[in-house]
Coordinates of C-alpha atoms and ligand atoms in Angstrom, one line a residue:
X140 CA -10.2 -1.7 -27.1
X141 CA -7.0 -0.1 -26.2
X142 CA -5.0 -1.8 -23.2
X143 CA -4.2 0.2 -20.5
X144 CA -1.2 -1.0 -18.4
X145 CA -1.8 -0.9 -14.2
X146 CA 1.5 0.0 -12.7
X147 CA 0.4 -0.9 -9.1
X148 CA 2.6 1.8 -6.3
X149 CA 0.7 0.7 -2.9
X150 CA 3.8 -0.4 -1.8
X151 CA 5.8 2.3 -2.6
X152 CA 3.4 5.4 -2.9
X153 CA 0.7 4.1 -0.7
X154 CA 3.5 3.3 1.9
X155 CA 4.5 7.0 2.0
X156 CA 0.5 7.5 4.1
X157 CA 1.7 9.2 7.1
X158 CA 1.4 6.7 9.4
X159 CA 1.8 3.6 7.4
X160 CA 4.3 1.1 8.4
X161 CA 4.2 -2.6 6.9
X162 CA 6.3 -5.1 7.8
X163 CA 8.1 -7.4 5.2
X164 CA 5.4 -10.2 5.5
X165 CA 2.4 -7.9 4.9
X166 CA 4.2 -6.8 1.9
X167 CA 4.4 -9.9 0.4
X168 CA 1.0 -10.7 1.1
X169 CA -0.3 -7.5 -0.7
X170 CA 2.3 -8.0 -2.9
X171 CA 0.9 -11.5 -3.5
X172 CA -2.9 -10.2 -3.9
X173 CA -2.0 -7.8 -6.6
X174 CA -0.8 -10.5 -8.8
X175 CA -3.8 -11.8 -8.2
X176 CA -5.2 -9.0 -9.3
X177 CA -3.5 -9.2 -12.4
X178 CA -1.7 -5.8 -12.3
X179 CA 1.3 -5.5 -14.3
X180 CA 3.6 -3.8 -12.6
X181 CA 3.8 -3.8 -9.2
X182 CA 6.1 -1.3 -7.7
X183 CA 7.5 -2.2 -4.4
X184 CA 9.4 0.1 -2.5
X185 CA 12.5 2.5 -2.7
X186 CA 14.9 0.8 -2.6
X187 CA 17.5 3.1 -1.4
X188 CA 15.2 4.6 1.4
X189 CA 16.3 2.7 4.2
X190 CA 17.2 -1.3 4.4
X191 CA 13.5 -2.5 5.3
X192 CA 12.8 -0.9 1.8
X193 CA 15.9 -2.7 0.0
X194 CA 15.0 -5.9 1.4
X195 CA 11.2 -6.1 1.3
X196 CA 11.8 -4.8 -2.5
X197 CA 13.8 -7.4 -2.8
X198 CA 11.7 -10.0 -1.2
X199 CA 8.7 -9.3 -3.1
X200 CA 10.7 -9.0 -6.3
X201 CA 11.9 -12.3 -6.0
X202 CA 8.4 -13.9 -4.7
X203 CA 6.5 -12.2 -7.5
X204 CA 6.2 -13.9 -11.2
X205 CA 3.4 -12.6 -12.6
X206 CA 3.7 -9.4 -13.0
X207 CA 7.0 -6.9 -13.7
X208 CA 8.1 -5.5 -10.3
X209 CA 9.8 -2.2 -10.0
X210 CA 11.7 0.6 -7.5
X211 CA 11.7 4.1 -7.4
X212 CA 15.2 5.7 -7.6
X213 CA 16.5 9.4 -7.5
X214 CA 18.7 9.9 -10.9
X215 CA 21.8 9.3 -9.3
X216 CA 24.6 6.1 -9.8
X217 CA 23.9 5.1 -6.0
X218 CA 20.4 4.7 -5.8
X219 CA 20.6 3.1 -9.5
X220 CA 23.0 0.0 -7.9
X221 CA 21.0 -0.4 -4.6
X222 CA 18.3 -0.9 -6.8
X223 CA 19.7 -3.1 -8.9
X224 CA 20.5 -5.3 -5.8
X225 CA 17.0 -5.2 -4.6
X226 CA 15.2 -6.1 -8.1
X227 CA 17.8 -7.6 -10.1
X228 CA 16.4 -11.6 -8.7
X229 CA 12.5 -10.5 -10.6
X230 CA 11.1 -12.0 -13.3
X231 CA 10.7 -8.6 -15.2
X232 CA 13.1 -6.3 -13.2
X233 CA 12.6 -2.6 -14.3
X234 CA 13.6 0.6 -13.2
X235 CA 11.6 3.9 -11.9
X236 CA 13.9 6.8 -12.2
X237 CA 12.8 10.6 -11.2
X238 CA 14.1 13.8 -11.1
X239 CA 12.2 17.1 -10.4
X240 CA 11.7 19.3 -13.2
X241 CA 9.5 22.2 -11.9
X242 CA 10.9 25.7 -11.5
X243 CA 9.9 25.7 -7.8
X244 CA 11.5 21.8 -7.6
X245 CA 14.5 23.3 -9.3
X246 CA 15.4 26.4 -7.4
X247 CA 14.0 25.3 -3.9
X248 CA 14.9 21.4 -3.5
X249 CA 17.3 20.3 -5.8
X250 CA 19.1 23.9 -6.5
X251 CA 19.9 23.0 -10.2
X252 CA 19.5 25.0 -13.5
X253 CA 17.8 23.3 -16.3
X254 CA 20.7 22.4 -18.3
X255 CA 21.9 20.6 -14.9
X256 CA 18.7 18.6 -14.7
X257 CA 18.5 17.6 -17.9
X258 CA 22.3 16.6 -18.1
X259 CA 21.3 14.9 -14.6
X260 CA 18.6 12.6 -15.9
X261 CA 20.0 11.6 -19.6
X262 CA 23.2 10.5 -17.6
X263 CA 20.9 8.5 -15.3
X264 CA 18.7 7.1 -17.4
X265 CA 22.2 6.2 -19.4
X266 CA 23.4 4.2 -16.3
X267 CA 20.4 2.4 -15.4
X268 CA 19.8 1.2 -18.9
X269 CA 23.4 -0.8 -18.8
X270 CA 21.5 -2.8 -15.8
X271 CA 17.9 -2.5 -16.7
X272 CA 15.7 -3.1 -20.2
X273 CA 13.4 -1.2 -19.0
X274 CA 13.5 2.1 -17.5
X275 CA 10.8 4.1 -16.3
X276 CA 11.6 8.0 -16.1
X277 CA 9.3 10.3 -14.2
X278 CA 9.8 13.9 -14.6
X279 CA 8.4 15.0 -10.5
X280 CA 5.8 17.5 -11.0
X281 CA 5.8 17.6 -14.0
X282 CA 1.9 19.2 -13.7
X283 CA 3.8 22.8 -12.7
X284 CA 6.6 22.6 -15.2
X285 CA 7.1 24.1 -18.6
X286 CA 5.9 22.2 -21.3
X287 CA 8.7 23.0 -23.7
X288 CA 11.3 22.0 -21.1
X289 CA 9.0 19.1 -20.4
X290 CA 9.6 18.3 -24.1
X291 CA 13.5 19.1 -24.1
X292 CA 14.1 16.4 -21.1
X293 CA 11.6 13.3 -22.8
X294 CA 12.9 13.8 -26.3
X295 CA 16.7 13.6 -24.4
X296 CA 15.7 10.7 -22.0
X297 CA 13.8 8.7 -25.0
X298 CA 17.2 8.9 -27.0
X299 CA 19.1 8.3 -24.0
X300 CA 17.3 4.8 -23.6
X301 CA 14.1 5.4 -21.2
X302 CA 11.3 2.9 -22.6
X303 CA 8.3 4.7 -20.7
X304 CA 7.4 8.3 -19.8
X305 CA 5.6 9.1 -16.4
X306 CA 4.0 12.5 -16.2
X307 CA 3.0 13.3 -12.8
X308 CA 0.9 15.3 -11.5
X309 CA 2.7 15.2 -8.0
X310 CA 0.6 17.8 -6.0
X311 CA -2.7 17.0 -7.6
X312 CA -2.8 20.4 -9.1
X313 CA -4.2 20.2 -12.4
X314 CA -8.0 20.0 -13.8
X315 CA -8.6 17.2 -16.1
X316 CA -8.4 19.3 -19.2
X317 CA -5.0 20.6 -18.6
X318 CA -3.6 17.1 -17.5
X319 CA -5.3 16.1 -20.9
X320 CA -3.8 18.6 -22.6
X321 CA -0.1 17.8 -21.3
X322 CA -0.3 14.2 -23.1
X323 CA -1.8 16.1 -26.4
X324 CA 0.9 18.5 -26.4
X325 CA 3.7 15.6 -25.2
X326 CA 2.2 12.9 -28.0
X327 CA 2.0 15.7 -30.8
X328 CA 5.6 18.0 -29.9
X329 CA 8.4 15.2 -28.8
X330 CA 9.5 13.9 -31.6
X331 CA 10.5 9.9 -30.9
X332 CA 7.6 9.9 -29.0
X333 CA 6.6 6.7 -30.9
X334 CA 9.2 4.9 -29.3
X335 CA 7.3 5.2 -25.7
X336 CA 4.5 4.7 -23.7
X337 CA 3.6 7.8 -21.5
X338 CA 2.0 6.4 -17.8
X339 CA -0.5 8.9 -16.1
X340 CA 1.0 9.7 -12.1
X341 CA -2.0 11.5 -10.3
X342 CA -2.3 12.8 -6.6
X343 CA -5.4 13.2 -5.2
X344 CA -5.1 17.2 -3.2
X345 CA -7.7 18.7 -5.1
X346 CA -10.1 15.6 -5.2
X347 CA -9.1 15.0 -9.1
X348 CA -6.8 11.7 -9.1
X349 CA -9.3 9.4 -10.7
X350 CA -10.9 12.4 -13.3
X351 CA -7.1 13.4 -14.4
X352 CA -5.8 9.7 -14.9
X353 CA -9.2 9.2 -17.0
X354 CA -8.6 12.4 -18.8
X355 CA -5.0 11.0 -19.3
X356 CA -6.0 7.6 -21.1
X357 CA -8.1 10.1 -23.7
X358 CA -5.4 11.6 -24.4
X359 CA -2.9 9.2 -24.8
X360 CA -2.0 8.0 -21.8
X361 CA -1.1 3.5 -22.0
X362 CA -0.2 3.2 -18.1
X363 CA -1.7 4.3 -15.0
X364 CA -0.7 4.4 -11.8
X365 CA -2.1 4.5 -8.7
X366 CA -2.9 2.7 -5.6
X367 CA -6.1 0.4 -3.6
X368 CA -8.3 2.6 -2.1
X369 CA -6.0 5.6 -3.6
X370 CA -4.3 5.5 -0.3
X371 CA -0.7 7.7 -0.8
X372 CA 1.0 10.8 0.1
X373 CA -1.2 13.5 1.6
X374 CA -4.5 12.9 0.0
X375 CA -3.5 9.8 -1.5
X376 CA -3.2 8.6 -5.3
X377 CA -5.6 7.7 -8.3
X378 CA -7.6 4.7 -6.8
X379 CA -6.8 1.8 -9.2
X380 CA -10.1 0.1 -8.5
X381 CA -11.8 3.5 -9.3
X382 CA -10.6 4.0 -12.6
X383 CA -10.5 0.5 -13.7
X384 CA -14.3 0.1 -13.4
X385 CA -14.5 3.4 -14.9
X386 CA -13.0 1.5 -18.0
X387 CA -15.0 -1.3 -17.1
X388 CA -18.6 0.4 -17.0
X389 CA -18.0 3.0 -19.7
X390 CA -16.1 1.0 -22.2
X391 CA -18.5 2.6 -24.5
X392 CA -16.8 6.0 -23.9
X393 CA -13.4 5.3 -23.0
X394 CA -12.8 2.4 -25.7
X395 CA -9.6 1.2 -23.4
X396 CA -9.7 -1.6 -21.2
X397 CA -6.9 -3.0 -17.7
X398 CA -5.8 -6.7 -17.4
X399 CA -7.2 -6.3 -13.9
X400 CA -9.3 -9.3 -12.7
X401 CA -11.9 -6.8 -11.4
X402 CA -13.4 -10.1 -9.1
X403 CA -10.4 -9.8 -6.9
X404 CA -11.2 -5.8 -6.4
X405 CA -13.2 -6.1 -3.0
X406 CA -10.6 -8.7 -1.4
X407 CA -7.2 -6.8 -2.4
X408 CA -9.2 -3.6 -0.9
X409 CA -10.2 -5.1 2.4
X410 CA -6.2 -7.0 2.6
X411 CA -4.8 -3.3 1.9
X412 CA -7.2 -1.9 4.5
X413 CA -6.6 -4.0 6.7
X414 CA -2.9 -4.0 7.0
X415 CA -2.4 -0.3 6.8
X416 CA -5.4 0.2 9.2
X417 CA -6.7 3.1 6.8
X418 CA -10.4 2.6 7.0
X419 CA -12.4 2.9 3.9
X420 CA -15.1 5.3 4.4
X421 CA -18.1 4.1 4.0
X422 CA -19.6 5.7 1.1
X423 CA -16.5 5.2 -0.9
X424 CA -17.2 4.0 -4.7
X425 CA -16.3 0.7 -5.6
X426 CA -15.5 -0.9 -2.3
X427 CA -16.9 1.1 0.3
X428 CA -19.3 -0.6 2.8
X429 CA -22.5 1.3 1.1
X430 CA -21.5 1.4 -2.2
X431 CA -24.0 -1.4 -3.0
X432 CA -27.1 -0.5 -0.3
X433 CA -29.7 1.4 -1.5
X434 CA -31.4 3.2 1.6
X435 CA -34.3 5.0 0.0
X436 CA -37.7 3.2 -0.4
X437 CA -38.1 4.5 -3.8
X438 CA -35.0 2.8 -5.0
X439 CA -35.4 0.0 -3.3
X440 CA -38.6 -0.9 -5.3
X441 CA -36.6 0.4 -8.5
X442 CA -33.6 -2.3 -7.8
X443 CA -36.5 -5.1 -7.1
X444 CA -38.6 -4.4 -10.4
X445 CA -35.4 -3.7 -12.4
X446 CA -31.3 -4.0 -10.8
X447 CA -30.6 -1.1 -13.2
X448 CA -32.6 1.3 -12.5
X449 CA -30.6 2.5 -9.4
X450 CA -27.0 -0.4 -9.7
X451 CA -24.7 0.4 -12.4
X452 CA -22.1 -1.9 -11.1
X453 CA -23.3 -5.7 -9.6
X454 CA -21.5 -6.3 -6.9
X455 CA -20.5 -9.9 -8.5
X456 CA -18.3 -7.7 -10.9
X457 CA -16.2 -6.9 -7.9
X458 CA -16.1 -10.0 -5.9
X459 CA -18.6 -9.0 -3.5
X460 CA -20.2 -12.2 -2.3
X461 CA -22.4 -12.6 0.4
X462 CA -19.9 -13.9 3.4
X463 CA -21.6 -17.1 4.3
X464 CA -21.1 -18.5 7.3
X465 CA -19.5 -22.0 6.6
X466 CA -17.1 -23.4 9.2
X467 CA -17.5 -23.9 13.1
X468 CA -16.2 -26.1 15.4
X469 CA -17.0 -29.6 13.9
X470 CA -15.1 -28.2 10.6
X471 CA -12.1 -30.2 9.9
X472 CA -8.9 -29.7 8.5
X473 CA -9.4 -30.8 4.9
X474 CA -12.3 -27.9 4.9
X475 CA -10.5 -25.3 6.6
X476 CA -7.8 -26.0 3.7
X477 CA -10.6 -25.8 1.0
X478 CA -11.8 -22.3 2.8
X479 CA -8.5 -20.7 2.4
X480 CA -7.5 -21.8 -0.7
X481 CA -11.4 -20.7 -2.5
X482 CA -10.0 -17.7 -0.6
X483 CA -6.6 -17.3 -2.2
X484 CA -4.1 -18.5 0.4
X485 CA -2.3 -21.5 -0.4
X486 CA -1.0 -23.2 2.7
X487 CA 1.8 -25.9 3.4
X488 CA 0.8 -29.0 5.6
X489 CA 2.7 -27.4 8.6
X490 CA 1.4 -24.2 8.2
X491 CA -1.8 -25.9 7.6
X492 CA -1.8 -27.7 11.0
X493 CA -0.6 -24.8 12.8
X494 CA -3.6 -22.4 11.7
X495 CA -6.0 -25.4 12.2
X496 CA -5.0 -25.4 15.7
X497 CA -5.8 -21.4 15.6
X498 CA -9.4 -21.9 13.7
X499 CA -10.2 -24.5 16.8
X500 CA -9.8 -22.3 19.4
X501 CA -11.5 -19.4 17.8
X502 CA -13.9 -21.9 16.8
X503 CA -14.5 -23.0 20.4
X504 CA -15.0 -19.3 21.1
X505 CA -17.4 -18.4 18.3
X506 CA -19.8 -20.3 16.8
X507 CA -19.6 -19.4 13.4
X508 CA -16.4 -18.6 11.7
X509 CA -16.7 -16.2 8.3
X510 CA -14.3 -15.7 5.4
X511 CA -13.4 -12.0 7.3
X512 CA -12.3 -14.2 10.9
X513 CA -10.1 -16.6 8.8
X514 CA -8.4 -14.1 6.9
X515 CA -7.8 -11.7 9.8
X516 CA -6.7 -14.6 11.9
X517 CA -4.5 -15.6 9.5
X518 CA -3.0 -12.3 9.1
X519 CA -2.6 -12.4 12.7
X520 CA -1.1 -15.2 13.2
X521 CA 1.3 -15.4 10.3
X522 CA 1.9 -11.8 9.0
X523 CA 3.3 -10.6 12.4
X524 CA 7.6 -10.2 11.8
X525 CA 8.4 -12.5 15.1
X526 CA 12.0 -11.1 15.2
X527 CA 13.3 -9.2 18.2
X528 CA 9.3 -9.0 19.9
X529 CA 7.4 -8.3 22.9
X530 CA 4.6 -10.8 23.5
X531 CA 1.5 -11.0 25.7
X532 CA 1.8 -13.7 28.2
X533 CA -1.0 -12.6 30.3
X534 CA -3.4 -9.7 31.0
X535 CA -5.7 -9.5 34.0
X536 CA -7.4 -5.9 34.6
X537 CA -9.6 -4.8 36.9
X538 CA -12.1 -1.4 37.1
X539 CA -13.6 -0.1 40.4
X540 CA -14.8 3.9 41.2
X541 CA -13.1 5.2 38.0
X542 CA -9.1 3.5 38.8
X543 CA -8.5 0.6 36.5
X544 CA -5.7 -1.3 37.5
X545 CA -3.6 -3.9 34.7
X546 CA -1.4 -6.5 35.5
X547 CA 0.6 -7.8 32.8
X548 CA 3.2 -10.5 31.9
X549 CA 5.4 -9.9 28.7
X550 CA 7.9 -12.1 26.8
X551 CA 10.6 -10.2 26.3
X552 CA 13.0 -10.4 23.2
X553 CA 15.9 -12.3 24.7
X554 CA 13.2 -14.6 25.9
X555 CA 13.0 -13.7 29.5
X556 CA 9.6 -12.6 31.1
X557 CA 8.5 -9.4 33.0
X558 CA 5.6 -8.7 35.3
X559 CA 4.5 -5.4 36.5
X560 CA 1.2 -3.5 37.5
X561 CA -0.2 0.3 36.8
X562 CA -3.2 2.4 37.0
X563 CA -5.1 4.7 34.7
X564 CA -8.5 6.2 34.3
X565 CA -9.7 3.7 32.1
X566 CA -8.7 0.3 31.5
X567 CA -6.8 0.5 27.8
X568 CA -4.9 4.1 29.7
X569 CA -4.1 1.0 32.6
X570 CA -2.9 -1.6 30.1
X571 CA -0.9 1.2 28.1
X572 CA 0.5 2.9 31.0
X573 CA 2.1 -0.9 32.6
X574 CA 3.5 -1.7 28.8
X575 CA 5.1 1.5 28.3
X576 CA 6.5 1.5 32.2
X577 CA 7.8 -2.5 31.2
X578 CA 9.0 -1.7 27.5
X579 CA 11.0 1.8 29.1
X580 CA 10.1 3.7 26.5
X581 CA 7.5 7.0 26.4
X582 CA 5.5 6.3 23.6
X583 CA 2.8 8.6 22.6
X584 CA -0.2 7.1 21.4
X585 CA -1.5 9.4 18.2
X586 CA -4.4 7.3 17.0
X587 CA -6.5 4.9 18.3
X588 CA -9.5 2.8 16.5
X589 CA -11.7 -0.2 17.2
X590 CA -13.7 -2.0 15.1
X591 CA -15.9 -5.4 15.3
X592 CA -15.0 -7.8 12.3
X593 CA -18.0 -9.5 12.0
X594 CA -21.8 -8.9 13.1
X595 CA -22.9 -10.3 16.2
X596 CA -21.6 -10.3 20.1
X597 CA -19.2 -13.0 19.8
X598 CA -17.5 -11.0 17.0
X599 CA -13.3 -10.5 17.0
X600 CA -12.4 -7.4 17.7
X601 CA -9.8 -5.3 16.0
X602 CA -7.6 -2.5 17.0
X603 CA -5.2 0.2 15.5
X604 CA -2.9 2.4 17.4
X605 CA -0.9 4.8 15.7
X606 CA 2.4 5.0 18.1
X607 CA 4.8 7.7 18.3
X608 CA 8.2 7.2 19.6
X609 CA 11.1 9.8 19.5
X610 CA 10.1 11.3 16.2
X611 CA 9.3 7.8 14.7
X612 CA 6.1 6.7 14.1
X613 CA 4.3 3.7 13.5
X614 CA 0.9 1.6 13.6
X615 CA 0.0 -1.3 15.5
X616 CA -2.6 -4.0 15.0
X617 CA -4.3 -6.1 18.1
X618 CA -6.9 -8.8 17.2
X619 CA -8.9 -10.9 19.9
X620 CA -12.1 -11.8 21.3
X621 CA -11.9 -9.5 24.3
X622 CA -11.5 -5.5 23.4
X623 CA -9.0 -5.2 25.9
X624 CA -6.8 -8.1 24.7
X625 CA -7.0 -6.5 21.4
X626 CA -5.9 -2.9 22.3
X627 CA -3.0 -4.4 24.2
X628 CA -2.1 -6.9 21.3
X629 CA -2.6 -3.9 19.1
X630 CA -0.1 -1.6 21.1
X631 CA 2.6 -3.9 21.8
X632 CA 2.9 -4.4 17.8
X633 CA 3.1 -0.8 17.5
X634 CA 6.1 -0.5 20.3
X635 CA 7.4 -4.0 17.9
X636 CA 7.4 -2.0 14.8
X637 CA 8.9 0.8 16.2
X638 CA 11.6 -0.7 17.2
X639 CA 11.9 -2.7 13.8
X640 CA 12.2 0.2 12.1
X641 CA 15.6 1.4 11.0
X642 CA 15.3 5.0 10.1
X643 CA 12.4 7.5 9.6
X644 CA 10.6 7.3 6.3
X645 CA 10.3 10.6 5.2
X646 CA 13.7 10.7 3.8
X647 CA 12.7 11.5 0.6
X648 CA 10.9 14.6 1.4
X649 CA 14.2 16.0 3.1
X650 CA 17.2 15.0 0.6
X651 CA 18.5 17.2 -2.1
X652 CA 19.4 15.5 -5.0
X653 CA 23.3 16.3 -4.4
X654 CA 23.9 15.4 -0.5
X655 CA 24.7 12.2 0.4
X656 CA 21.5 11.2 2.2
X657 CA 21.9 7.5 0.4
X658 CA 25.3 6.8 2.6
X659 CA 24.0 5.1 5.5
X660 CA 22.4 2.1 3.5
X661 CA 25.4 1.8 1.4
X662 CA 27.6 1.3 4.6
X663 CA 25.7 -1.5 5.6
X664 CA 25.9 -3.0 2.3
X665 CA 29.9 -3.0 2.8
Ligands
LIG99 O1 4.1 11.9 -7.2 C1 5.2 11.8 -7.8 O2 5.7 12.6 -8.5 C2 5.9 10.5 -7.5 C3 7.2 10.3 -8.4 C4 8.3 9.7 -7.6 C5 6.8 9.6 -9.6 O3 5.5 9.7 -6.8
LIG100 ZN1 3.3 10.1 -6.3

């Protein structure tokens, strides 16, 4: 069996979802599930994006020990030393350098010749490599560029120090034989090839993420990369947990096999879910809701007389368990610690006895608390960045002949309190109308979703709003018993993140390799 490297880019790719904000706790926390997961590489933001990218690279760099933990840079000295900064305090700090080398990349973004890219990326990779021992180079969209320039930049890079090769396919392009045929023609033509591993990069546009990175590992490909639930730019990226069981069930055909701890698959899908708020349809394979019902009578009987007639994957293989009911009020603390820890989280004695307090009053609320309530109320209570925040004091709202009217009381963040009332059609238009007159600023609300966590009347209710505010924009998440607590919840967070959040993310889309886009996160390192 060949191994097959995971170089994990939720964080970084999966972050670049339009309308994906997290905050530097909930990276850490997926950050801290992928180790779990057992992925090698886990790359964790860019670093020279904005400074909620350098530090929360930095913070998860330093947290993580099990696995190599990366940032993407452009090829220039700038981004190169930020990044540094950010990763230098991992266990196994590498690099992820990129240039563009397609003729459209060339001539429209970066306005470069060949010889300038090329003398652009050898340079880079030669700067990195007095920093970094390792040094990713990607060569962006590299699906539309010419394979003997292709060839001219690796065989340059490779002798200028890079130790792995990432082809992407960055606007999902490509059929799988043509992606395949890239890593034949890469493997056979460039010729200190042997000195590399060559990673597999695949966008998901055309619907061909998963089939290209498999047709990539057939032809030479040692690394993938991709994200949980192929969230990412656009249409996302290569769903890891897709093409690891791919590996996993055809092992017979593929003959190459991940680290992954495929039991951890369902959890680090659900935590990623979660804390974007991008929903996982459900007929999704691997993790979706349906992926393991079978509707039809006639399979039905099949899976009775015979689980393989109709299951090629058991849910066991993926950690789906069923999610017994085990704690309720009479639970006590020593349990409630033996739930969370069966369930991955390790907590301190005072955390301990500040989330046992939680579980009680949820507890005294519901009757029966599942695995989903304690990990979403622990995300709740201890994932939310309690810097510079609006909080809910109180909410009263009332409904009569179509006028709703909210009354609300808000912490404020210097710690005062403010009160006010407005009206609305409905009572979550009432609730939003009174925040957004309190906060004093116009938000527009984009998205907004609701969903029960559990089965059952009594069950939690969860919210996302997807906020807009003067060209920012940002998600918010609201959990509570009452529906209405929980879209208010989930909109102040929103207005929170928004104004956490230091710049716009889509700087990379805008920059051009030669301006000096980087300048405002070097200032406020001076
Ligand atoms: O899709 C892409 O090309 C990327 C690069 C930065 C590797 O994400
Ligand atoms: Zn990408």
């Amino acid at each position: 069996m060949r191994k097959i490297t995971v170089f994990e880019t939720t964080l970084r790719d999966g972050e670049q979802s339009a309308g994906v904000n997290l905050n530097l706790q909930e990276k850490l926390e997926i950050a801290k599930q992928l180790e779990r997961l057992n992925v090698d590489i886990i790359e964790a933001g860019f670093p020279a994006a904005s400074i909620g990218d350098f530090e929360s690279t930095q913070a998860v760099a330093k947290a993580i020990r099990g696995a190599s933990v990366t940032g993407l840079s452009r090829s220039n000295q700038r981004d190169i030393d930020v990044a540094w900064d950010a990763l230098k305090g991992g266990a196994e700090p590498r690099l992820h350098l990129f240039i563009a080398t397609s003729p459209i990349h060339r001539q429209y973004k970066l306005k470069m010749t060949k010889e300038q890219v090329l003398e652009k990326a050898v340079e880079s990779v030669k700067y990195a490599k007095q920093r970094f021992s390792v040094v990713q180079f990607s060569a962006e969209d590299a699906g539309r560029t010419e394979l003997e320039f292709l060839k001219e930049v690796f065989t340059a890079v490779i002798d200028a120090g890079a130790s792995v090769i990432n082809i992407p396919d960055t606007v999902g392009y490509l059929s799988p034989e043509e992606y395949g045929a890239i890593f034949r023609y890469i493997k056979n033509e460039v010729p200190n090839v042997d000195r590399v591993s060559l990673s597999a990069h695949c966008h998901d546009d055309l619907g061909m993420a998963v089939s290209n990175t498999l047709a990539a590992i057939m032809n030479g490909a040692d690394q993938i990369e991709g994200t949980i639930n192929g969230i990412g730019e656009r249409a996302g990226n290569a769903a890891i947990e897709e093409v690891a069981l791919n590996l996993r069930i055809r092992q017979d055909y593929y003959q190459a096999e991940t680290r992954l701890h495929l039991d951890q698959l369902t959890r680090t899908s659900r935590l990623v879910s979660s804390l974007t708020g991008m929903v996982i349809p459900p007929n999704k394979a691997v993790v979706g809701a349906n992926a393991f019902a079978h509707e039809s009578g006639i399979h039905q009987d099949g899976v009775l007389k015979e689980r393989t007639t109709y299951e090629i994957i058991s849910p066991q293989l993926v950690g789906l368990e069923s999610n017994s009911l085990v704690l309720g009020k009479h639970s006590g603390r020593h349990a409630l610690k033996e739930r969370m820890e069966f369930l991955g989280y390790h907590l301190d004695e005072e955390q301990l006895a500040s989330f046992f307090q939680k579980f009680k009053d949820l507890a005294d609320r519901k009757k029966q608390v599942s695995d989903d309530d304690l990990v979403a109320l622990l995300h709740e209570s201890t994932l939310k960045d309690d810097s510079n925040h609006y909080r809910l004091e109180y909410l009263h709202v009332s409904y009569m002949n179509a006028v709703a009217t909210a009354t609300i009381k808000l912490q404020t963040p210097n710690g005062t309190s403010l009160e006010d009332a407005a009206v609305g059609s409905g009572s979550v238009e009432a609730i939003y109308n009174t925040i957004e007159k309190m906060v004093g600023m116009k938000i527009n609300l984009l998205d907004y979703k609701i969903k029960s966590l559990t089965k059952g009347r009594d069950s939690l209710a969860e919210v996302y709003v997807k906020v807009e505010y003067e060209g920012m924009t940002g998600t918010g998440r609201g959990l509570d018993n009452d529906v209405l607590g929980a879209s208010t919840k989930a909109f102040i967070d929103g207005i929170n993140r928004l104004r956490n959040m230091s710049k716009p993310k889509q700087f990379m889309e805008e920059e051009n390799e030669e301006n000096e886009s980087t300048s405002f996160v070097l200032e406020a390192f001076k």
